[in-house]
XYZ file of C-alpha atoms in Angstrom:
363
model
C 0.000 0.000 0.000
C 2.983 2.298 0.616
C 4.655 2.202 -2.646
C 1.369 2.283 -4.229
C 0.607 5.778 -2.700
C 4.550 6.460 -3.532
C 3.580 5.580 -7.088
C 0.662 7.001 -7.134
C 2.691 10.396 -6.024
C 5.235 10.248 -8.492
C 2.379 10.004 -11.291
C 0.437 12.856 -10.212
C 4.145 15.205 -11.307
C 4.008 13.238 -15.006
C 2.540 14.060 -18.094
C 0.946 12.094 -20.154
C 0.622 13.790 -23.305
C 4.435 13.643 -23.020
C 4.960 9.563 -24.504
C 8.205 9.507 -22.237
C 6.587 10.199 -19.530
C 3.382 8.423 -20.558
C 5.887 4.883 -20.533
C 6.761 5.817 -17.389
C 3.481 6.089 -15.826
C 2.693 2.830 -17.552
C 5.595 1.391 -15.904
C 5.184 2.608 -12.550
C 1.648 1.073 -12.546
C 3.075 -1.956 -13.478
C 5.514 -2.425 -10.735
C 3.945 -0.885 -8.412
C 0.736 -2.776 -8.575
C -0.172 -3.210 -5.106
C 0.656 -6.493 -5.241
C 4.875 -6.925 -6.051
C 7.481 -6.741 -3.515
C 9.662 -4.133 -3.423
C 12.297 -6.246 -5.075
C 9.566 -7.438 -7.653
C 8.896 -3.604 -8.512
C 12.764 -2.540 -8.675
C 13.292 -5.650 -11.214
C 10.613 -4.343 -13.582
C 11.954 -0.891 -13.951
C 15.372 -1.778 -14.028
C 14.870 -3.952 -16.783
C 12.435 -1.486 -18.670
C 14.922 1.317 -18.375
C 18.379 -0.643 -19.083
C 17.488 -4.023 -20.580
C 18.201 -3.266 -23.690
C 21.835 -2.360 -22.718
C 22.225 -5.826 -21.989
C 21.339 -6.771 -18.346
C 20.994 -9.880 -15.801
C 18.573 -9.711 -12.668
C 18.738 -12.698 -10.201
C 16.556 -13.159 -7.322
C 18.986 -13.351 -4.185
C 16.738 -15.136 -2.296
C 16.752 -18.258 -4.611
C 17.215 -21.299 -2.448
C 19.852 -22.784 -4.821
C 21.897 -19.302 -4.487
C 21.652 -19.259 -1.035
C 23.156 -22.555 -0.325
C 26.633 -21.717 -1.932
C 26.658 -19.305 0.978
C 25.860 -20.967 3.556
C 29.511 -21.895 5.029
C 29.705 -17.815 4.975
C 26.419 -18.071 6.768
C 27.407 -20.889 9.049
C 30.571 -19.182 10.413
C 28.488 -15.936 11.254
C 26.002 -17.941 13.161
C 28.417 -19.934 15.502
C 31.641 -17.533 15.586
C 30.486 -13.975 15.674
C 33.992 -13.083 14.247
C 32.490 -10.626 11.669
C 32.254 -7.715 13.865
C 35.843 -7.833 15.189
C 37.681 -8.003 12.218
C 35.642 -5.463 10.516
C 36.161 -3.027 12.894
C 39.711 -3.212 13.373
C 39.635 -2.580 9.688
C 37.458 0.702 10.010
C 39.867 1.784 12.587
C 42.927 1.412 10.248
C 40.789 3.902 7.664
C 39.254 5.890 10.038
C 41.810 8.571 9.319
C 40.760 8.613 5.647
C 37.619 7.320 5.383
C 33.872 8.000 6.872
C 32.287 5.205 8.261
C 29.911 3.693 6.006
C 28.365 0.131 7.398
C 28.890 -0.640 11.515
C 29.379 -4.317 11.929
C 27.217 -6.381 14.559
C 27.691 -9.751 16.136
C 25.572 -11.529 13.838
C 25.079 -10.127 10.396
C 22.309 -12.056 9.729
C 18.206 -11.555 9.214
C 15.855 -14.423 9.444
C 13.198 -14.036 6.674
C 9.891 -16.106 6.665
C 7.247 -14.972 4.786
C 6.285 -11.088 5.898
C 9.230 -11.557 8.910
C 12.523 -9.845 8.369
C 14.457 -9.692 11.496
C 17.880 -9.706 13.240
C 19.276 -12.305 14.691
C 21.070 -12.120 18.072
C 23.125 -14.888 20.143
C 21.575 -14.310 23.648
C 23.635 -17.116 26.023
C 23.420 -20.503 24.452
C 20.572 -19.689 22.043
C 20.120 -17.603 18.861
C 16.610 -15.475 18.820
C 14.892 -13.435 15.765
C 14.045 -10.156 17.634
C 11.446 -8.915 17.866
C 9.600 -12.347 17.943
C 9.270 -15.797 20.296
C 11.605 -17.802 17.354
C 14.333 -19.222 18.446
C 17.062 -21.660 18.106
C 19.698 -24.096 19.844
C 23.067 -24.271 17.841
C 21.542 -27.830 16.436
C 17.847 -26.251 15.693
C 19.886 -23.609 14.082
C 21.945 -25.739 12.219
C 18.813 -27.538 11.109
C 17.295 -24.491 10.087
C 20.028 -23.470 7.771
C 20.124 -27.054 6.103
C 16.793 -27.238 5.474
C 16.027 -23.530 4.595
C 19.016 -21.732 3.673
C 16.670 -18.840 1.606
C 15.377 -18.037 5.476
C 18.582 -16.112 6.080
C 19.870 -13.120 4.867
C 23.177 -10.990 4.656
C 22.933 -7.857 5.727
C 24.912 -4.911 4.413
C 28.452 -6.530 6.267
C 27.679 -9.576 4.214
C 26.649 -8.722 1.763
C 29.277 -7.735 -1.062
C 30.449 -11.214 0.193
C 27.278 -13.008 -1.230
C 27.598 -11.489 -4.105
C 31.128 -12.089 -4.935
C 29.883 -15.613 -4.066
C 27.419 -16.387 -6.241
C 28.688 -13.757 -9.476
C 32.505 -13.434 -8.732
C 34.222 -10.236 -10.619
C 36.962 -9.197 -11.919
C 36.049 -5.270 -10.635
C 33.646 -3.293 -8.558
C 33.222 0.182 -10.201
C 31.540 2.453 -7.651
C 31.358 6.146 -6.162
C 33.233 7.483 -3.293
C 31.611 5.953 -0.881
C 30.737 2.744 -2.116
C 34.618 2.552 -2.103
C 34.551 3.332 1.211
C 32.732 0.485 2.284
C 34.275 -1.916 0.326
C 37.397 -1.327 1.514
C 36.241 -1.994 5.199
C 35.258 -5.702 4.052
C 38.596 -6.839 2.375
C 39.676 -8.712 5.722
C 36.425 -10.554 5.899
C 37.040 -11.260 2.207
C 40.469 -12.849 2.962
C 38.725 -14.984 6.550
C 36.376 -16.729 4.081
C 38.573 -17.228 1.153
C 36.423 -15.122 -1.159
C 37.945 -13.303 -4.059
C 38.213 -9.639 -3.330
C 37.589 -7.903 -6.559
C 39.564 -4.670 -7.762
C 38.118 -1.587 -7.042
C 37.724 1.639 -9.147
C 36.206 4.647 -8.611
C 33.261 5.742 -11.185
C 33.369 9.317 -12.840
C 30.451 11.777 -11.201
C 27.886 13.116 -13.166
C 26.778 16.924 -13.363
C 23.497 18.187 -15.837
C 23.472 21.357 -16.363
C 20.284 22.661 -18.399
C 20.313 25.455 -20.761
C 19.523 28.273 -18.702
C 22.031 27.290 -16.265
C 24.614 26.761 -18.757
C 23.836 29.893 -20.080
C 24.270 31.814 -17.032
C 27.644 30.213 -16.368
C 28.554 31.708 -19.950
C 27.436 34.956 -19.145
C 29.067 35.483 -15.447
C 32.465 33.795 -17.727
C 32.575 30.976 -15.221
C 35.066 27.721 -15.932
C 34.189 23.804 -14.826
C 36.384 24.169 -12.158
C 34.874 27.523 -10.702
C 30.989 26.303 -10.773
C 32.483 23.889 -8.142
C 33.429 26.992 -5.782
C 30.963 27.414 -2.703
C 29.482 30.782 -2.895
C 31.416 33.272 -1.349
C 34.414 31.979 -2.875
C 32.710 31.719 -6.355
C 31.500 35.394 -5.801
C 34.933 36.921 -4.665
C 36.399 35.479 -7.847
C 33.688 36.934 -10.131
C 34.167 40.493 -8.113
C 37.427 40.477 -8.552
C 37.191 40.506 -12.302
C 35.019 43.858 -11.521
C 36.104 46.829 -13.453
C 36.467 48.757 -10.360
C 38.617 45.876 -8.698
C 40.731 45.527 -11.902
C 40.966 49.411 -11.695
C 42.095 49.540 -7.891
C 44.868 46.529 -8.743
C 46.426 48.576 -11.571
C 46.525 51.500 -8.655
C 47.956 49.213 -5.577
C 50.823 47.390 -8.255
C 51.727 51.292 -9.120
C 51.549 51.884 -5.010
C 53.734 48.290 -4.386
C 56.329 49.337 -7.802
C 57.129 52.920 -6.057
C 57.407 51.534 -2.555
C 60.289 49.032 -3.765
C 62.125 51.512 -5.453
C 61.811 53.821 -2.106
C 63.375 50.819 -0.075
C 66.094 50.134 -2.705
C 66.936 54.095 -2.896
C 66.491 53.882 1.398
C 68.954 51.113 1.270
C 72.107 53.365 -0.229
C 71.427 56.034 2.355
C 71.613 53.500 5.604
C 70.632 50.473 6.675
C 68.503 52.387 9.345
C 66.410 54.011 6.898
C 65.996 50.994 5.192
C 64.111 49.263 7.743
C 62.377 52.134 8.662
C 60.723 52.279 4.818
C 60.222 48.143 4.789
C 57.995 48.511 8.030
C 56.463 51.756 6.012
C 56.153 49.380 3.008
C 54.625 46.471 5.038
C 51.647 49.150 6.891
C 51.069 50.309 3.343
C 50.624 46.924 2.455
C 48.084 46.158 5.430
C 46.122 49.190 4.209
C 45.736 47.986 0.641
C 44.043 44.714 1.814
C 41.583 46.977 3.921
C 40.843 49.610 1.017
C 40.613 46.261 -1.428
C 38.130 44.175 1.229
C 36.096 47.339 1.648
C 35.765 47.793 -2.396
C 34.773 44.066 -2.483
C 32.244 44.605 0.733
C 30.357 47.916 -1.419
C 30.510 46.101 -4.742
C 29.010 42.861 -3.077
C 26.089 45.167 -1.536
C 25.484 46.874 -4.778
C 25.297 43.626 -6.422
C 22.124 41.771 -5.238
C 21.372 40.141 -8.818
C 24.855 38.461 -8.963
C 24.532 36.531 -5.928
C 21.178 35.615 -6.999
C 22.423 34.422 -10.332
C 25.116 32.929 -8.130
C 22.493 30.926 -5.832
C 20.544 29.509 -8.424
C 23.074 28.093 -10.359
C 24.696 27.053 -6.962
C 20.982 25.276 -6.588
C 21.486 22.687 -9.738
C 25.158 22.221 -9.565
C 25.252 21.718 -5.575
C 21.811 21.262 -4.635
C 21.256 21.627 -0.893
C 25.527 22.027 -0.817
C 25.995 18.452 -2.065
C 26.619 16.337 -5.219
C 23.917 16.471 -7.726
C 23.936 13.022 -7.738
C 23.178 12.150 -4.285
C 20.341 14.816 -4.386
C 18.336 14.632 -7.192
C 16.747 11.653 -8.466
C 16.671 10.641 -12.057
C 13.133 11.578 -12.862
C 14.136 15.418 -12.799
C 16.197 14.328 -15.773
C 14.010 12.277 -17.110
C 11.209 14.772 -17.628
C 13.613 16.762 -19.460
C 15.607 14.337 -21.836
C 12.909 11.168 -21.672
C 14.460 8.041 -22.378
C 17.276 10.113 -23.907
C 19.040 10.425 -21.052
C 20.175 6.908 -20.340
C 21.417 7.020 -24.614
C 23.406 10.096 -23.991
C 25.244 8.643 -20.563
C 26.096 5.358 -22.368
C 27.726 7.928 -25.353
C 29.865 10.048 -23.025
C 30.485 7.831 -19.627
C 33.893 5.928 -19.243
C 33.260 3.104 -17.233
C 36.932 3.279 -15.814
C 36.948 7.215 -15.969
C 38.384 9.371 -13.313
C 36.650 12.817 -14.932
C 34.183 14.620 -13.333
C 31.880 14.537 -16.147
C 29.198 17.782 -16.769
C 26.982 17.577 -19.265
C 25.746 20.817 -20.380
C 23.137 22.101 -23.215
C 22.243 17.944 -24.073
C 22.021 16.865 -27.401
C 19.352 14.941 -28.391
C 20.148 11.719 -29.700
C-alpha cells in the first residue's frame, strides 16, 4: 500500500501527453501494482529502463543461491567473528575514510514470509528479535540445512554473497561505495572469497540550458561552478572593473614603494628598515581599502549573488553532489528516455573525470 501511494505520487508530477513520460506512468503502474514486492517492482523498472543495454537480474533469495553461501552463513552464526575483524579494519581507515556500514555480532536476518528480522546470540541460544523464534546451535543448524533462503546478509555480508554467487573481476563504484568496500577486504580474505579490484566511477553533473547559459554569461570555468558561494563570488568580483581598476593602482603603489626601499637602502641600513615597516603598513592598508571595495561592490550587487544561488541550486543542490540529491526523474522529464542514450555515449566506465553535461544533445 505504501509504494502504491509512492507511485501514485510520483504520477500525479508526469505528463501524459508527453509519450516519455506516458511509458513511465505505464511502468510505474506496473511495478507498483499493489501487489509486487519491493524487489519485484525494482526488477521491472530496471529492466524497462536498461534491458536493452544488456542486463541480468537474479533473485537473491533463490534457495539454490543461497546454499553456496551458507559456510559464509554458518561461520556468522556460531563464531560472531564478523564484527571484530571489521572493525579493526574501520579503525585502520578511520583517518581517511567515513564510516559507512557498523558491523554487529551476527550479520544475519531471518526471513519467513512477511518476517525480516535480526538475529542475536543471547547465552546458548540464537533469537529473531522482535519475535518468540528461536534456536539451539543444532535447531539452528537444522534451520540453515533445510532452509538456507530463510537467512539473509545484511549490508556486512553482503558484497560477500555477491562475490559468491557472481565473482568479478572489478567493482566500479562512487566514493563511498569505495569506502565500504574497503572496510570488508579482511572478511574477504577470513572466508577465502575473491576480493575484486576496485575503481572509482566518474560523477555526473546536468546542467540545463539556462544554467549553462548563465555560467557563460558570469564567464565561469568547470572548475569555478564547483566553488561554494562566497568563494565563487569573490572570484567573479574580482574581475570587476572597479577591482581591476584599484589593482592597476595598488601594483603602481607596491612598484614605487620598492624603489623607495632600494633608494632607502644606499642612504643606511637604518632608513631601510624604517621604509620596509612603512612598506609592510602600506601593504596592510591595501588589503583593507581592497576588502572594503569588495564589501560595497558585493552590496550593490544583489542580482549576482542571486544568479550565483541559483546556479549554486542545480550544480550543488542543498551544498551536495547532484547526484546524491536529485533523483533521475528530474532528468528524465527533461531528456525522456534520452538520457540513459546520452550517458552510455559520453560515460567511461573506468573514468576518473568529473563529467558535466551541459546544453544535451538529443540523440
Amino acid at each position: 500500500a505504501d509504494l502504491l501511494e509512492m507511485a501514485n505520487e510520483i504520477i500525479a508530477t508526469l505528463n501524459e501527453s508527453n509519450a516519455d513520460e506516458k511509458y513511465l506512468i505505464g511502468l510505474l503502474r506496473q511495478a507498483y501494482n499493489g501487489k509486487n514486492t519491493l524487489a519485484e517492482a525494482t526488477r521491472i523498472i530496471v529492466n524497462a529502463l536498461f534491458g536493452k543495454y544488456g542486463l541480468l537480474v537474479i533473485d537473491g533469495d533463490d534457495i539454490e543461491l543461497k546454499k553456496a553461501f551458507m559456510p559464509v552463513m554458518k561461520h556468522e552464526l556460531l563464531f560472531q567473528d564478523s564484527q571484530q575483524i571489521v572493525n579493526e579494519t574501520i579503525t585502520e581507515l578511520s583517518s581517511h575514510y567515513k564510516v559507512q556500514a557498523s558491523p554487529r555480532a551476527i550479520n544475519l536476518f531471518y526471513l519467513k514470509e512477511n518476517l525480516r528480522e535480526r538475529i542475536e546470540k543471547v547465552g546458548e541460544t540464537w533469537q529473531v528479535i522482535n519475535t518468540a523464534i528461536a534456536f539451539s546451535e543444532e535447531e539452528l543448524l537444522h534451520e540453515l540445512e533445510q532452509h538456507p533462503d530463510y537467512f539473509s546478509p545484511n549490508v556486512i555480508l553482503r558484497p560477500l554473497y555477491q562475490e559468491t554467487i557472481l565473482p568479478n573481476i572489478a567493482f566500479v563504484g562512487g566514493g563511498g561505495e569505495l569506502a565500504y568496500w574497503l572496510e570488508l577486504k579482511t572478511l574477504f580474505e577470513k572466508h577465502s572469497i575473491v576480493y575484486p579490484v576496485l575503481f572509482l566511477r566518474n560523477s555526473v553533473l546536468w546542467l540545463n540550458k539556462k544554467t549553462t547559459n548563465a555560467i557563460e554569461k558570469l564567464r565561469l570555468s568547470d572548475d569555478d561552478i564547483f566553488l561554494n558561494k562566497e568563494k565563487l563570488f569573490t572570484q567573479i568580483v574580482m574581475k570587476n572593473e572597479a577591482m581591476l581598476a584599484l589593482e592597476k593602482i595598488n601594483n603602481a603603489i607596491q612598484i614605487n614603494y620598492t624603489a623607495i626601499i632600494e633608494l632607502s637602502n644606499s642612504v643606511s641600513s637604518t632608513l631601510n628598515k624604517s621604509m620596509l615597516a612603512h612598506a609592510a603598513k602600506a601593504k596592510r592598508i591595501e588589503d583593507r581599502i581592497r576588502q572594503k571595495f569588495r564589501a560595497h561592490i558585493k552590496r550593490n550587487d544583489d542580482e549576482l549573488m542571486s544568479k550565483i544561488e541559483k546556479m549554486k541550486e542545480q550544480v550543488s543542490p542543498n551544498g551536495t553532489l547532484q547526484e546524491r540529491y536529485d533523483n533521475f526523474l528530474s532528468i528524465y522529464k527533461l531528456y525522456g528516455m534520452n538520457m540513459f542514450d546520452i550517458l552510455m555515449k559520453y560515460q567511461e566506465g573506468f573514468g576518473k573525470e568529473f563529467l558535466i553535461l551541459k546544453e544535451i544533445e538529443r540523440i
